[in-house]
PDB file of C-alpha atoms in Angstrom:
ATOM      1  CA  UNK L   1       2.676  -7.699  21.385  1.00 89.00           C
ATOM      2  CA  UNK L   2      -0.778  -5.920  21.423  1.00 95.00           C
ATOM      3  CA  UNK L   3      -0.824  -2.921  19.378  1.00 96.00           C
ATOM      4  CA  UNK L   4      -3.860  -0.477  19.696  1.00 97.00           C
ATOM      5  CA  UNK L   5      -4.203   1.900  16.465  1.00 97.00           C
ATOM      6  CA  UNK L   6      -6.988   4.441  16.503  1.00 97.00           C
ATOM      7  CA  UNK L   7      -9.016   1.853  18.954  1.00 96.00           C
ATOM      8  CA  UNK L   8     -12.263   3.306  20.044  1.00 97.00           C
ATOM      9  CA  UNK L   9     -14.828   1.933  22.534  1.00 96.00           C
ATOM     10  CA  UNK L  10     -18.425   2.902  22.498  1.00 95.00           C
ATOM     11  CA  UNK L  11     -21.628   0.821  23.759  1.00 92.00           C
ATOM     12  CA  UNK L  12     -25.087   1.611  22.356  1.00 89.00           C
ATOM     13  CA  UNK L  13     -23.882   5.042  20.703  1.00 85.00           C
ATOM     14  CA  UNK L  14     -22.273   6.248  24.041  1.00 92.00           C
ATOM     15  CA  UNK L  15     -18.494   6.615  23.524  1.00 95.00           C
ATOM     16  CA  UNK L  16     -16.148   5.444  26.105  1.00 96.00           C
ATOM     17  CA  UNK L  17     -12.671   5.249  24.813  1.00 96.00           C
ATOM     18  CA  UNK L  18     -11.728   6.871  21.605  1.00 95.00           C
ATOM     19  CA  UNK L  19      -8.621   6.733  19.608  1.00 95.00           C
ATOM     20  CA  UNK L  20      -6.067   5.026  21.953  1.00 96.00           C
ATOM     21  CA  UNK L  21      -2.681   4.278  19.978  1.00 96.00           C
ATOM     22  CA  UNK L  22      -0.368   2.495  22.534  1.00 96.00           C
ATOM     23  CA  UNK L  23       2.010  -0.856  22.113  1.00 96.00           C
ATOM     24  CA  UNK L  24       1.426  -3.476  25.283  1.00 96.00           C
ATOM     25  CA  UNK L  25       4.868  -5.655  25.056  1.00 96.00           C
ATOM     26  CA  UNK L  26       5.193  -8.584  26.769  1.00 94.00           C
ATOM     27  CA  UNK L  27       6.590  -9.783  29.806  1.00 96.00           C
ATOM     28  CA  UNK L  28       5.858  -6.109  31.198  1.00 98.00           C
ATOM     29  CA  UNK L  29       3.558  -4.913  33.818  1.00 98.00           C
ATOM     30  CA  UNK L  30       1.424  -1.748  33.018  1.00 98.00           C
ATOM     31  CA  UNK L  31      -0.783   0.152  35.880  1.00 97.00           C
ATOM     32  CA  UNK L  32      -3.498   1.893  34.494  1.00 97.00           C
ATOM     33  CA  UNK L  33      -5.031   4.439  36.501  1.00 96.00           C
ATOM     34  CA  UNK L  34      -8.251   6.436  36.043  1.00 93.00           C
ATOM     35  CA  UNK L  35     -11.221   7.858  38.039  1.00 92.00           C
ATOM     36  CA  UNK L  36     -14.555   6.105  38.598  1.00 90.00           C
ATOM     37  CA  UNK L  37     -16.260   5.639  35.361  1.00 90.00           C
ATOM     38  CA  UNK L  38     -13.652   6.526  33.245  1.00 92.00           C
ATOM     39  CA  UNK L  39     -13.432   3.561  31.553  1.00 94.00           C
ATOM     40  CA  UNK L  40     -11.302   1.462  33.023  1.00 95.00           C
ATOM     41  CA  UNK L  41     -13.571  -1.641  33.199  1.00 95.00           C
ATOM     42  CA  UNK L  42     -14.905  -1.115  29.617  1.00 95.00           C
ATOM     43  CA  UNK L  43     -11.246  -1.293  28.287  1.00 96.00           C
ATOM     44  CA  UNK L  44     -10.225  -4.209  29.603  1.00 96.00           C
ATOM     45  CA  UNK L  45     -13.658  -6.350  28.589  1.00 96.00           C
ATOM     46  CA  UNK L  46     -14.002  -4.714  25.296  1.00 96.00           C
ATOM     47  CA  UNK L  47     -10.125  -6.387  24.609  1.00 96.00           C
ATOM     48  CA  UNK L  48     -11.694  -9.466  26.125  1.00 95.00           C
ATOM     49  CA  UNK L  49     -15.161  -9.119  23.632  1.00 94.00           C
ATOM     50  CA  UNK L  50     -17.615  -9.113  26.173  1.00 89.00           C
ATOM     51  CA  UNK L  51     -20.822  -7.028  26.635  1.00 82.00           C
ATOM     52  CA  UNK L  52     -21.630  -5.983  23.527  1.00 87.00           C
ATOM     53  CA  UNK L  53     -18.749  -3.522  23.217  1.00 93.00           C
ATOM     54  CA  UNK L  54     -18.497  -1.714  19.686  1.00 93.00           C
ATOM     55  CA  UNK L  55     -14.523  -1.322  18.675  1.00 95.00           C
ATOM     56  CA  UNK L  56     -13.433   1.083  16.276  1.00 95.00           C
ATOM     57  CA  UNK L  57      -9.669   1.175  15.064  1.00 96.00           C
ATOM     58  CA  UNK L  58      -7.587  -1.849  15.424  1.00 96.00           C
ATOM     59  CA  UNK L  59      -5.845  -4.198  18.434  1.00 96.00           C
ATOM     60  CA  UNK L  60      -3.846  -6.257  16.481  1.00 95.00           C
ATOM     61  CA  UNK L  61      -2.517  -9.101  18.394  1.00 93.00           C
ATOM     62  CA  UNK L  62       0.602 -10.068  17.332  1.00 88.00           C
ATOM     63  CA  UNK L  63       2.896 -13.348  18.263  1.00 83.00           C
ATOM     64  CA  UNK L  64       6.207 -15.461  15.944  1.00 81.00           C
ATOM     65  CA  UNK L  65       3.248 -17.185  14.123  1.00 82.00           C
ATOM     66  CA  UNK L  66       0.560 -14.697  13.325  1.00 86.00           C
ATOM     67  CA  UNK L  67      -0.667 -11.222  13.492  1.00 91.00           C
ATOM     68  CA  UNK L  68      -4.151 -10.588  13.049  1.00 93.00           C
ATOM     69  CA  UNK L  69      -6.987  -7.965  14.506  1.00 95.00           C
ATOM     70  CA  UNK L  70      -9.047  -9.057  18.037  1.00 95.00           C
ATOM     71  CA  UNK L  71     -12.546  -7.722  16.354  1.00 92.00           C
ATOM     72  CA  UNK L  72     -11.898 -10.692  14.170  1.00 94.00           C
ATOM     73  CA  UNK L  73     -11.821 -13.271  17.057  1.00 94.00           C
ATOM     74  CA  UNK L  74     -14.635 -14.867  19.020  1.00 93.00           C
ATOM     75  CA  UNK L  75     -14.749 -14.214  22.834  1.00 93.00           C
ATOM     76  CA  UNK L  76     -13.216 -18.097  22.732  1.00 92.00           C
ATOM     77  CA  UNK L  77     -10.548 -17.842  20.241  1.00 93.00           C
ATOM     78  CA  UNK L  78      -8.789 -14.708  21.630  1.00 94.00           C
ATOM     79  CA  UNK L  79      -8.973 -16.707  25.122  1.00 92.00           C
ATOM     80  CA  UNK L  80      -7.161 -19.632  23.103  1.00 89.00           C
ATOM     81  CA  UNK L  81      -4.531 -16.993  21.914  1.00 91.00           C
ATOM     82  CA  UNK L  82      -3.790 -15.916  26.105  1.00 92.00           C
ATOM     83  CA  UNK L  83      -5.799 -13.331  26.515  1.00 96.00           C
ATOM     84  CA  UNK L  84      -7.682 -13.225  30.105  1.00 96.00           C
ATOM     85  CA  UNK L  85      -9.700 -11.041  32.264  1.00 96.00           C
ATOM     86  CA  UNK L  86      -9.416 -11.189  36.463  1.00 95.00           C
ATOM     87  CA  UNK L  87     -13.295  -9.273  37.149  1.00 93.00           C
ATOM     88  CA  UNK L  88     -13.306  -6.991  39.692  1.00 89.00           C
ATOM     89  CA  UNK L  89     -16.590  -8.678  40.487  1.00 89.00           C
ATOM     90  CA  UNK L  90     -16.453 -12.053  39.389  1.00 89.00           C
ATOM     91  CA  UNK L  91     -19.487 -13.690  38.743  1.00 88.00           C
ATOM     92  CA  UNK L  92     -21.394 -16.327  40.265  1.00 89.00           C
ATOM     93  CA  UNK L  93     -22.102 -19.669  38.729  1.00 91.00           C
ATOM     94  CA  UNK L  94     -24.152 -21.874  41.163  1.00 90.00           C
ATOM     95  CA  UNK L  95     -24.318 -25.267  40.202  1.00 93.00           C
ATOM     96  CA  UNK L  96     -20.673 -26.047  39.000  1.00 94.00           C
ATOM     97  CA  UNK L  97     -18.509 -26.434  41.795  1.00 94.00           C
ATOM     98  CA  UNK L  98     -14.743 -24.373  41.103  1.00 93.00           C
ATOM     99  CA  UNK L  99     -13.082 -28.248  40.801  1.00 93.00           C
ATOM    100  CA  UNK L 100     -15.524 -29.048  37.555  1.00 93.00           C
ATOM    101  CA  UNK L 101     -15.229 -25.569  36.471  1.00 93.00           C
ATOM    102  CA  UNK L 102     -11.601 -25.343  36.901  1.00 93.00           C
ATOM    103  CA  UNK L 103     -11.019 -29.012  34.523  1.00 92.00           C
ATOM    104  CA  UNK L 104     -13.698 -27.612  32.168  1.00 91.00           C
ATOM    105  CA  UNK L 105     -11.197 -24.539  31.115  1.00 90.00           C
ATOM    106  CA  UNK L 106      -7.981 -26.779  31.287  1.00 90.00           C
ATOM    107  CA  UNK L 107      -9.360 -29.417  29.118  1.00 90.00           C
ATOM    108  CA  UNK L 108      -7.769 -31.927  30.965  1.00 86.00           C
ATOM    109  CA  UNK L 109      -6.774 -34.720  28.677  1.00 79.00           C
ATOM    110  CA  UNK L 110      -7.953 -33.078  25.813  1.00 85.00           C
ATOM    111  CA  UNK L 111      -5.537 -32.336  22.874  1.00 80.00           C
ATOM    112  CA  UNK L 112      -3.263 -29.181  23.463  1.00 77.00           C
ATOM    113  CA  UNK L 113      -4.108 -29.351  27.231  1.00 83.00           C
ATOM    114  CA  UNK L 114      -1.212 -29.222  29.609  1.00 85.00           C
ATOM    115  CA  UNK L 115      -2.591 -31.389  31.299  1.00 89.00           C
ATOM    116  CA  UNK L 116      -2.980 -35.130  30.648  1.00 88.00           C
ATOM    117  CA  UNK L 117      -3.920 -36.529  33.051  1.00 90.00           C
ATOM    118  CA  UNK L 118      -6.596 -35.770  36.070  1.00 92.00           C
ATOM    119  CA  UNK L 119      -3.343 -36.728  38.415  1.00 93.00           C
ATOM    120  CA  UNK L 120      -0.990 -33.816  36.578  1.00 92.00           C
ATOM    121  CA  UNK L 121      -3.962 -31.366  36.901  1.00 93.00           C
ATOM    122  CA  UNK L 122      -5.141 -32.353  40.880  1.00 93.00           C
ATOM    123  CA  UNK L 123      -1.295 -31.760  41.357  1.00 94.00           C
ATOM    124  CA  UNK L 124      -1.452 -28.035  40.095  1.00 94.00           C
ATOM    125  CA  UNK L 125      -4.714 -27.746  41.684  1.00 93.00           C
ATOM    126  CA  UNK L 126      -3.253 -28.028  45.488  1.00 94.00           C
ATOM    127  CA  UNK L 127       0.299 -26.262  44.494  1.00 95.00           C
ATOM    128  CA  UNK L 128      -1.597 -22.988  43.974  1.00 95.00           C
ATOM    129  CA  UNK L 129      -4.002 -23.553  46.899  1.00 93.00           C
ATOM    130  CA  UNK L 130      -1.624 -23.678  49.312  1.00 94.00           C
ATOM    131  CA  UNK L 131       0.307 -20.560  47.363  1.00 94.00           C
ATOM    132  CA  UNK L 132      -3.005 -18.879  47.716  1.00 94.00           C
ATOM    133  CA  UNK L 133      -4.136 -20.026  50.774  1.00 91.00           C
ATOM    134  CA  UNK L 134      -6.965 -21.200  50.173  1.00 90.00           C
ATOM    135  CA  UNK L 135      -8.922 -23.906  52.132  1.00 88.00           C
ATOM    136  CA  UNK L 136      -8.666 -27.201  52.150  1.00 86.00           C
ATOM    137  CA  UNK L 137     -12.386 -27.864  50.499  1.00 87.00           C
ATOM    138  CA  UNK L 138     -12.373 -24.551  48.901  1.00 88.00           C
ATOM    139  CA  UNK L 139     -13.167 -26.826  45.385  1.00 85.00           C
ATOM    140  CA  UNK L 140     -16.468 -28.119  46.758  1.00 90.00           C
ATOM    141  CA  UNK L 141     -18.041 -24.434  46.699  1.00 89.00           C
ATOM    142  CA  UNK L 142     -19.724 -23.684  43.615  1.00 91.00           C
ATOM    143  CA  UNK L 143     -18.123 -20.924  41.710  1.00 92.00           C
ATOM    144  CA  UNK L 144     -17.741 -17.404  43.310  1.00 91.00           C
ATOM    145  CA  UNK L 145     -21.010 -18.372  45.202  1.00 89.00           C
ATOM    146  CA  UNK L 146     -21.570 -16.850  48.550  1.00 85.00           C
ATOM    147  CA  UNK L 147     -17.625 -16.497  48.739  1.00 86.00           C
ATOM    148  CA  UNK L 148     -16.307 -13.147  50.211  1.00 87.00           C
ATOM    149  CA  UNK L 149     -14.398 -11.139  48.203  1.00 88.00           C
ATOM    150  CA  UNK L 150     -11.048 -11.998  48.672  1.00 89.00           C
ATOM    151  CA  UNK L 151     -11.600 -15.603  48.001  1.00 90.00           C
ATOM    152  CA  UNK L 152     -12.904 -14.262  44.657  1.00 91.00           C
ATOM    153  CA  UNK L 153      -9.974 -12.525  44.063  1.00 92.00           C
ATOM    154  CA  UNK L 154      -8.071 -16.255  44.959  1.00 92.00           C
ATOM    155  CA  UNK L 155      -9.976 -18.240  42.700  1.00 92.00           C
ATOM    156  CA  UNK L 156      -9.667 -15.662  39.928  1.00 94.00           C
ATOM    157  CA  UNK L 157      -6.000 -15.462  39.959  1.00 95.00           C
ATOM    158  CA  UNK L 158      -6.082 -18.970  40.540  1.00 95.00           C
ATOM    159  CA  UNK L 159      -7.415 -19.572  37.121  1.00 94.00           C
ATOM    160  CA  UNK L 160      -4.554 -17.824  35.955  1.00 95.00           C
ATOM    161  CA  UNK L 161      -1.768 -19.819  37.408  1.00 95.00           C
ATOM    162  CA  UNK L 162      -4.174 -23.131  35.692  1.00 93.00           C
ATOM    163  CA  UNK L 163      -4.596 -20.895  32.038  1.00 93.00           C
ATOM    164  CA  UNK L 164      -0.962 -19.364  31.884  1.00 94.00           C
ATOM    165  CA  UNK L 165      -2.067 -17.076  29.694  1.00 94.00           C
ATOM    166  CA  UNK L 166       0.460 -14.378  28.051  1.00 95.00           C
ATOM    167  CA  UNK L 167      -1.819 -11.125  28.327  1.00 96.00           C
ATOM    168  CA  UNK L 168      -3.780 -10.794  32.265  1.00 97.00           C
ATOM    169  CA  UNK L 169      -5.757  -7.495  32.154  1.00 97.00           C
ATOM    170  CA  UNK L 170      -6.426  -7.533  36.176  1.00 96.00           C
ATOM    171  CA  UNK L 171      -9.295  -5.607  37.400  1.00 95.00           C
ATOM    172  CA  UNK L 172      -8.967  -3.891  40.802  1.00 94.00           C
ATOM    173  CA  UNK L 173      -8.044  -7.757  42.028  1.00 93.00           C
ATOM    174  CA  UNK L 174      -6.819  -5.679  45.491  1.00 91.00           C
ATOM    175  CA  UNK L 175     -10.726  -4.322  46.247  1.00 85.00           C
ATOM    176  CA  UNK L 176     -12.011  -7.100  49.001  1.00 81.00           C
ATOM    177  CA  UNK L 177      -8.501  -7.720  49.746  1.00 89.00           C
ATOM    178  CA  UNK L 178      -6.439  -8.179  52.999  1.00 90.00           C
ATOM    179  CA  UNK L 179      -2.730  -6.824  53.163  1.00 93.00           C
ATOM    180  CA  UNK L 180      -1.966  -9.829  53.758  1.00 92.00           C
ATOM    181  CA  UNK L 181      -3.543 -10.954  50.758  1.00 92.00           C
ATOM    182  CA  UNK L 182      -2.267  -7.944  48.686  1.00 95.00           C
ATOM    183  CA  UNK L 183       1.190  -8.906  49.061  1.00 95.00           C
ATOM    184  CA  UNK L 184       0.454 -12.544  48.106  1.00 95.00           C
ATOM    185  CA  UNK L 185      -0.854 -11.791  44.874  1.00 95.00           C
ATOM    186  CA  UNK L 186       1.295  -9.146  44.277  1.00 96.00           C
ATOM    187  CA  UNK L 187       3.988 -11.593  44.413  1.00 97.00           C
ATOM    188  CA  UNK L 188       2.477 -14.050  42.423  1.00 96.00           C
ATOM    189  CA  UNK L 189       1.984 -11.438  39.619  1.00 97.00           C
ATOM    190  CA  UNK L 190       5.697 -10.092  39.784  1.00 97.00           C
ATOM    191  CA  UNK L 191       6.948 -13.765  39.126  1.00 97.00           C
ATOM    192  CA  UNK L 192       4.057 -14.115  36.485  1.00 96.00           C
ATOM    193  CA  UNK L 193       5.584 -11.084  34.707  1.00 97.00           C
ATOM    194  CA  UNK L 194       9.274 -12.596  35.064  1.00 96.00           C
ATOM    195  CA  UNK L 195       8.148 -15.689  33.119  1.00 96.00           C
ATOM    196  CA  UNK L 196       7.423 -13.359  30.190  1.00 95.00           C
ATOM    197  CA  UNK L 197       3.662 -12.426  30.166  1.00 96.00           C
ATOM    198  CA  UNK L 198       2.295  -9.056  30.480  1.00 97.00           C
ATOM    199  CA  UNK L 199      -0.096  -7.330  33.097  1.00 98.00           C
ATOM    200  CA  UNK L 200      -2.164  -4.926  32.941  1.00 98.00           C
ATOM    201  CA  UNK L 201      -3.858  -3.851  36.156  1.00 97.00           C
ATOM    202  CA  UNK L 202      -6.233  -0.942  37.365  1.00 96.00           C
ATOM    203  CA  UNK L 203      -6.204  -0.089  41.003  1.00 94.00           C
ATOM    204  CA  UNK L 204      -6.717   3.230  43.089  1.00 92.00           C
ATOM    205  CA  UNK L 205      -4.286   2.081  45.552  1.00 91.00           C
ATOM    206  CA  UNK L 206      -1.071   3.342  45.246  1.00 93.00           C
ATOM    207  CA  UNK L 207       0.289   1.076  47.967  1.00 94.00           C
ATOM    208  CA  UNK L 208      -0.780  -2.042  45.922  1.00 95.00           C
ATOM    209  CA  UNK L 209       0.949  -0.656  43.004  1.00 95.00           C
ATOM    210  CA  UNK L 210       3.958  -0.386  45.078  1.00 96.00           C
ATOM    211  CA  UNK L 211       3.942  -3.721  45.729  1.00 97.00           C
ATOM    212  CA  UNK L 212       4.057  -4.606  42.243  1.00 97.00           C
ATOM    213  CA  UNK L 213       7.283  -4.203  39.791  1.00 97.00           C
ATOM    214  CA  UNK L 214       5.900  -1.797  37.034  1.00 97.00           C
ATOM    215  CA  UNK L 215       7.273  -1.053  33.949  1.00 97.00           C
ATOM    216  CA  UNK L 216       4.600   1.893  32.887  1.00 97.00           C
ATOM    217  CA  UNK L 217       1.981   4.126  34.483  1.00 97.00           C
ATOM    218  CA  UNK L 218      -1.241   4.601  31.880  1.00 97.00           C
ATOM    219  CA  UNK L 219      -3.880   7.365  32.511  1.00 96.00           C
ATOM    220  CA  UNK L 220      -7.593   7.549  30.889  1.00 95.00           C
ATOM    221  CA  UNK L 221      -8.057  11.181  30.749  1.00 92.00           C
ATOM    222  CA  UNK L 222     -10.234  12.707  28.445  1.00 92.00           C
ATOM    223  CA  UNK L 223     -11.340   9.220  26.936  1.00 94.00           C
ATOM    224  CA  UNK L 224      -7.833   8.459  25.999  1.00 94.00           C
ATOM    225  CA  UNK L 225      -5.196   6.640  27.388  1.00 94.00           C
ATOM    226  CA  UNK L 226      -1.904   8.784  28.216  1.00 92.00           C
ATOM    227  CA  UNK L 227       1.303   7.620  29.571  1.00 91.00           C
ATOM    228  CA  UNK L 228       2.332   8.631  32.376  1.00 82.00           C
TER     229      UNK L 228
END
C-alpha cells in the first residue's frame, strides 16, 4: 500500500501538487490523467526522489514487514523497497552498453539477487527480448543512445520485467510508440498487474488506456489529484 496524507510537491518555492490524500493498493492499475504541465511528471519523480523535489505531508509506504515515510528513504533504498519509474524520456548513458547496465541493477550473483548466476540472468535477458521484440544485438547499444523512441520505451519496460518491482509509476510509455507496440506493452502490463503489483500510468490517449485493465481513473485538477 502507498498512502498519500496531505502530500505536497513544490520545487524551488513553486508549488506543484498540494495536499493529495489518496490510498494506491496493490495489484491495481490506476490511469492518471491531466493536461500539459499539470504535474503529472513531477508526481511520479517526486515519489521516486529525484530532482530536487520538496515533499510536504506524508507517502507512507507500507508492506507485512514495515511501514515507514518515502521522505525518509534515499533515491536507492525506496528502489530496493519496488518502487520504479518508466521516463517518458529516458535518458541517455553512452558508454555502458544496456547488457552491463542491465546486470549492474540485477546484481547478478550478488546476495538477494534473483539471479545467481550470469546463465539464470542471460536466460531472462532473451525471454523478454523476444516478448518485446527487440533485436537480436539490441544489448550491444549503449543505453537509450541514439535509439528511437519506441525502443526506449522497450528497454524501459524491459527493466521492469528484470526489477519486478511492486509499485511501476509509467510515464506516457505509449508517446514514440507503434500500435503495434501499444498493444504489446499493454499486455505485458495487464499480466504485470495480475501478478499483484500496481501501475500507475499517465497517458493522453484514451485508446491506450483502453487497452489496459484499469481499476481507477485519477485527475490533477487544480493541483490536486481527484478521482474520477
Amino acid at each position: 500500500m502507498l498512502e498519500l496524507r496531505n502530500f505536497s510537491v513544490s520545487i524551488q518555492d513553486h508549488q506543484i501538487l498540494k495536499n493529495i490524500n489518496f490510498d494506491f493498493e496493490q495489484g491495481k492499475i490506476y490511469w492518471l490523467r491531466g493536461e500539459n504541465g499539470s504535474g503529472k511528471s513531477s508526481f511520479f519523480k517526486s515519489l521516486i526522489g529525484i530532482e530536487n523535489f520538496q515533499t510536504t505531508g506524508q507517502a507512507l509506504f507500507r508492506n507485512e514487514l514495515e511501514s515507514i515515510d518515502l521522505k525518509d528513504l534515499s533515491i536507492q533504498q525506496r528502489f530496493e523497497r519496488g518502487l520504479f519509474l518508466i521516463f517518458q524520456d529516458p535518458p541517455s548513458l553512452q558508454g555502458v552498453s544496456i547488457i552491463q547496465f542491465l546486470k549492474a541493477i540485477s546484481k547478478v550473483g550478488e546476495e538477494g539477487s534473483k539471479y545467481e548466476s550470469i546463465k539464470d540472468f542471460l536466460i531472462d535477458v532473451k525471454k523478454y527480448q523476444n516478448l518485446l521484440g527487440l533485436a537480436d544485438d539490441f544489448y550491444t547499444n549503449d543505453v537509450h543512445y541514439g535509439l528511437s523512441g519506441g525502443q526506449k520505451k522497450r528497454i524501459e519496460i524491459l527493466q521492469m520485467l528484470m526489477l519486478r518491482p511492486k509499485y511501476v509509476f509509467v510515464d506516457e510509455v505509449d508517446s514514440g510508440l507503434d500500435e503495434n507496440g501499444k498493444k504489446t506493452i499493454a499486455t505485458i502490463l495487464n499480466h504485470y498487474k495480475g501478478e499483484g503489483n500496481t501501475i500507475i500510468f499517465s497517458s493522453h490517449l484514451p485508446e491506450f488506456a483502453e487497452l489496459l485493465e484499469v481499476d481507477h481513473v485519477l485527475k490533477i485538477a487544480n493541483q490536486n489529484v481527484v478521482s474520477l
